[in-house]
PDB file of C-alpha atoms in Angstrom:
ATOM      1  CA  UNK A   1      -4.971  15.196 -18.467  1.00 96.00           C
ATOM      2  CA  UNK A   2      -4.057  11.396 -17.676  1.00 92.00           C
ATOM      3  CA  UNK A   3      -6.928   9.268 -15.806  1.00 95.00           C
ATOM      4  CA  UNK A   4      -6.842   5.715 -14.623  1.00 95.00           C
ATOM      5  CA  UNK A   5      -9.542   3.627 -13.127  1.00 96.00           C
ATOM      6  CA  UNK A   6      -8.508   1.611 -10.638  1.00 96.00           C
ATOM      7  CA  UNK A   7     -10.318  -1.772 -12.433  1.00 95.00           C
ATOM      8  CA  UNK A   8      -8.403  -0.904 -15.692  1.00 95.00           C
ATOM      9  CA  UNK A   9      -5.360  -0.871 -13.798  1.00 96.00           C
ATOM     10  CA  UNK A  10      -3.530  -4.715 -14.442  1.00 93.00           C
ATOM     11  CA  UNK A  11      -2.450  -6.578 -11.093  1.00 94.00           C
ATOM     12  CA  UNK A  12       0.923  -7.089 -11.320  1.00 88.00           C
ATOM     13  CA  UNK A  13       3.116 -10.226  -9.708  1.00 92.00           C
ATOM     14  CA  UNK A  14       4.445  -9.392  -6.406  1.00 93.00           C
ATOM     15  CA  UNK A  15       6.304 -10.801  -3.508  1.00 94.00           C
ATOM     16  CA  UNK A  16       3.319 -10.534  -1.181  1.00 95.00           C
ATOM     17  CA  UNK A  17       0.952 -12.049  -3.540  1.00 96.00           C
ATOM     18  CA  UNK A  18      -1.926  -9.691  -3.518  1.00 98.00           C
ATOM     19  CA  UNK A  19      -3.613  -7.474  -5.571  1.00 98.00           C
ATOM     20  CA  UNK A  20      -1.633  -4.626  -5.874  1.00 97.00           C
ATOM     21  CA  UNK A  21      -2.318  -1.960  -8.781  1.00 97.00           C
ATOM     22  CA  UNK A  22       0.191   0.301 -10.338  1.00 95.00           C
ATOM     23  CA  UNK A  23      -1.635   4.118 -10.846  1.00 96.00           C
ATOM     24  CA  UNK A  24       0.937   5.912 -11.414  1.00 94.00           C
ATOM     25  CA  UNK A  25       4.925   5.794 -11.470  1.00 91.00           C
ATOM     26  CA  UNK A  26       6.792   9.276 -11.491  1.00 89.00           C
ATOM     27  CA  UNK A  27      10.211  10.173  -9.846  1.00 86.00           C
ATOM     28  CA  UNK A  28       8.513  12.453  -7.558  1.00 88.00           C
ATOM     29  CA  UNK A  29       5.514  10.123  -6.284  1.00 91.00           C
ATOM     30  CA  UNK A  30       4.453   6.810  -6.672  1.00 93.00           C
ATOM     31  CA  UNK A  31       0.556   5.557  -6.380  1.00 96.00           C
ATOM     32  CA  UNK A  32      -0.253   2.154  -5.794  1.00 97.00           C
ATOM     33  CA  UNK A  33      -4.104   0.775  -5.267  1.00 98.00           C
ATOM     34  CA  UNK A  34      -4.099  -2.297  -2.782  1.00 98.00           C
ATOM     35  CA  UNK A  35      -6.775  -4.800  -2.518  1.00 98.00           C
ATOM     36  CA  UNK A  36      -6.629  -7.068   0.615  1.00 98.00           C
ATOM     37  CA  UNK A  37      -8.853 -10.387   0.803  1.00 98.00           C
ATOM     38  CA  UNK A  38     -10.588 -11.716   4.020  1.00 98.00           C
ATOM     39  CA  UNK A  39      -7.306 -12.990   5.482  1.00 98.00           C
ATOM     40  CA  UNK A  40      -4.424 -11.724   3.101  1.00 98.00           C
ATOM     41  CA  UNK A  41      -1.298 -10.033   4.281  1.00 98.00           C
ATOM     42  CA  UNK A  42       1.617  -8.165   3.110  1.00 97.00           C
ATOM     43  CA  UNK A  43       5.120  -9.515   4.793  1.00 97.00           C
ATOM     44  CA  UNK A  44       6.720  -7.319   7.013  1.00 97.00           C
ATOM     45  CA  UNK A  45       9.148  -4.923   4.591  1.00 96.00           C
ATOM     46  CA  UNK A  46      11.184  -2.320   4.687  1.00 95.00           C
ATOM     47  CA  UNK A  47      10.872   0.872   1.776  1.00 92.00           C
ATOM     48  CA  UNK A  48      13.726   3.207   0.931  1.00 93.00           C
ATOM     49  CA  UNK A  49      11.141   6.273   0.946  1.00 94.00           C
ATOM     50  CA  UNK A  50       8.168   7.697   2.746  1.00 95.00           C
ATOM     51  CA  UNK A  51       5.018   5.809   2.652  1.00 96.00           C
ATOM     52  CA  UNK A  52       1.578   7.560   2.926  1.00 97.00           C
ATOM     53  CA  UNK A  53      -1.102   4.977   3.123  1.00 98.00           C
ATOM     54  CA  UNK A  54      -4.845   5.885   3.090  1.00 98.00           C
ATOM     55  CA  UNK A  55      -7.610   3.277   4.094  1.00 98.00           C
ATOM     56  CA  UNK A  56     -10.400   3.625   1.200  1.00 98.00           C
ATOM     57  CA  UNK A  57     -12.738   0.811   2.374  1.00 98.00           C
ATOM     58  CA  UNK A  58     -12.799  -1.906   4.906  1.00 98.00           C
ATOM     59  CA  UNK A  59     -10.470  -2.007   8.152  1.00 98.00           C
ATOM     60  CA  UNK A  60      -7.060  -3.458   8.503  1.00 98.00           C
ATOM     61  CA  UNK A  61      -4.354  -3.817  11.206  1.00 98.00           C
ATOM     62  CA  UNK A  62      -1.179  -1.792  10.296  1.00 98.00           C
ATOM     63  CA  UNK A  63       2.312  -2.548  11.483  1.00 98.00           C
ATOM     64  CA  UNK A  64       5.244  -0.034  11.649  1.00 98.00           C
ATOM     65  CA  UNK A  65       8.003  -0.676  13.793  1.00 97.00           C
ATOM     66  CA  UNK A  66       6.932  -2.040  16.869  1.00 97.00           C
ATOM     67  CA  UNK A  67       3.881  -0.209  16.578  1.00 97.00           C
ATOM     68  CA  UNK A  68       0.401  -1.525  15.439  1.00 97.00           C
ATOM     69  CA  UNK A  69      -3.045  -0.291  14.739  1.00 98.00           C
ATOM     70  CA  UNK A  70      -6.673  -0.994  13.613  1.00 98.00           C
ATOM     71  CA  UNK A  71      -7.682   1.183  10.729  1.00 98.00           C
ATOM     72  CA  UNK A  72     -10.338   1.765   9.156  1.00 98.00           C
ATOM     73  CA  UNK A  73     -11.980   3.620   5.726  1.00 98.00           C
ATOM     74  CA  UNK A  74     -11.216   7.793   5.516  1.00 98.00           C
ATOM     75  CA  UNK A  75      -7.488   7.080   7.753  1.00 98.00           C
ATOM     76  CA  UNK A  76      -4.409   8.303   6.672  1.00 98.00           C
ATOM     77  CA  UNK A  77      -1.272   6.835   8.047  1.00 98.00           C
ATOM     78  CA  UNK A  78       2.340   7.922   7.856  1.00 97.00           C
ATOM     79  CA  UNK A  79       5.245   5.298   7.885  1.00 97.00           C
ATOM     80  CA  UNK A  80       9.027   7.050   7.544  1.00 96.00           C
ATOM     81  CA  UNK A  81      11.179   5.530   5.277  1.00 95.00           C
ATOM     82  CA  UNK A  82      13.292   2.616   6.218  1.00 96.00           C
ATOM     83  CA  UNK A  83      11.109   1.155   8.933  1.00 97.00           C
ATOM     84  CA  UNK A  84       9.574  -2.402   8.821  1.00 98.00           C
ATOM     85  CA  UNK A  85       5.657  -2.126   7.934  1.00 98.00           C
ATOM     86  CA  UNK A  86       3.069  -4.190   6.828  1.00 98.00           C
ATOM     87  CA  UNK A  87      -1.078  -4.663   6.345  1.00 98.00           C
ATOM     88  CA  UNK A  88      -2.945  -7.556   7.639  1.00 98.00           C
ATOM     89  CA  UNK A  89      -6.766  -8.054   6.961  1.00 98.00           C
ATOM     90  CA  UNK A  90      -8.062  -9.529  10.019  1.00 97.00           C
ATOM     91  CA  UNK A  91     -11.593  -8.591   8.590  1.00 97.00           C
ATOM     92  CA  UNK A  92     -14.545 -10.575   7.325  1.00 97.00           C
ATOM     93  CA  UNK A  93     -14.548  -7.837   4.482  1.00 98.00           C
ATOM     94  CA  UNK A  94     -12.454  -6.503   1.415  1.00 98.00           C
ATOM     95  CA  UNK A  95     -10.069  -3.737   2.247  1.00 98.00           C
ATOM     96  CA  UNK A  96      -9.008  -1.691  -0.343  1.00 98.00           C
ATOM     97  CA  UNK A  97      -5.489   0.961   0.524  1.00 98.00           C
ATOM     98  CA  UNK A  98      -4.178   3.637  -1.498  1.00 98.00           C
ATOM     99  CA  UNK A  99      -0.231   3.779  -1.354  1.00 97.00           C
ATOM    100  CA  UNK A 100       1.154   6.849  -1.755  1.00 97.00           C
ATOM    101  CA  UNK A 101       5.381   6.735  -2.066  1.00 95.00           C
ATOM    102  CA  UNK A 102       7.656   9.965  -1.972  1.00 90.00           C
ATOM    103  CA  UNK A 103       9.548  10.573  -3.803  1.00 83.00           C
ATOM    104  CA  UNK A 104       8.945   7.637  -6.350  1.00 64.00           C
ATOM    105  CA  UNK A 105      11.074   5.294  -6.554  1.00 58.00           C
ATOM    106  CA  UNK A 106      12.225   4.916 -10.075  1.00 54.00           C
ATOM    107  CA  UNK A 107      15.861   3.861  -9.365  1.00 46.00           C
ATOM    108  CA  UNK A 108      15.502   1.979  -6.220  1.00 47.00           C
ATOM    109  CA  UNK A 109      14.223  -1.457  -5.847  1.00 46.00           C
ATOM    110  CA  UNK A 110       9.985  -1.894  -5.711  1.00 48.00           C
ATOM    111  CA  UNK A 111       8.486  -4.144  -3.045  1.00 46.00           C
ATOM    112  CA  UNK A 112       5.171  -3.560  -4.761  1.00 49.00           C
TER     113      UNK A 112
END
């Protein structure tokens, strides 16, 4: 059995410039742990794969497509692969969002 916690997790250097945590990297699935700031923001990009993102804590607005939503903690949201998408925290609060990617993408190019 492999565990991570989250906080042991390192940040790693990304093109959106938030905290984004690495939790596991297989070529069937790939797990990242997002923490957004009062006012942070990923840019508007586009994955090769299926994105499953789930809303831990806080609330944040979610872009994909043309489409856009306010979500909040215990949400689940589906984004197809190849679409534009993004998170903005529009909140006075931290919100934290688990990134699910399938399949992983060990040969194609990471945004996160």
């Amino acid at each position: 059995m492999k565990t991570i916690k989250v906080k042991d997790a390192s940040s790693k250097p990304n093109p959106h410039g938030v905290d984004a945590r690495s939790l596991s990297d297989t070529e069937s699935a790939q797990v990242v742990h997002i923490t957004l700031q009062p006012g942070e923001s990923l840019k508007k990009h586009v994955t090769p794969v299926d994105v499953i993102f789930y809303v831990l804590e806080g609330e944040g607005v979610v872009e994909i497509g043309e489409e856009k939503e306010v979500a909040g903690a215990d949400t689940l949201i589906e984004s197809p692969a190849k679409i534009p998408h993004r998170w903005i925290n529009e909140s006075n609060a931290v919100t934290r969002i688990l990134v699910i990617k399938t399949p992983g993408q060990k040969e194609a190019t990471r945004l996160l």
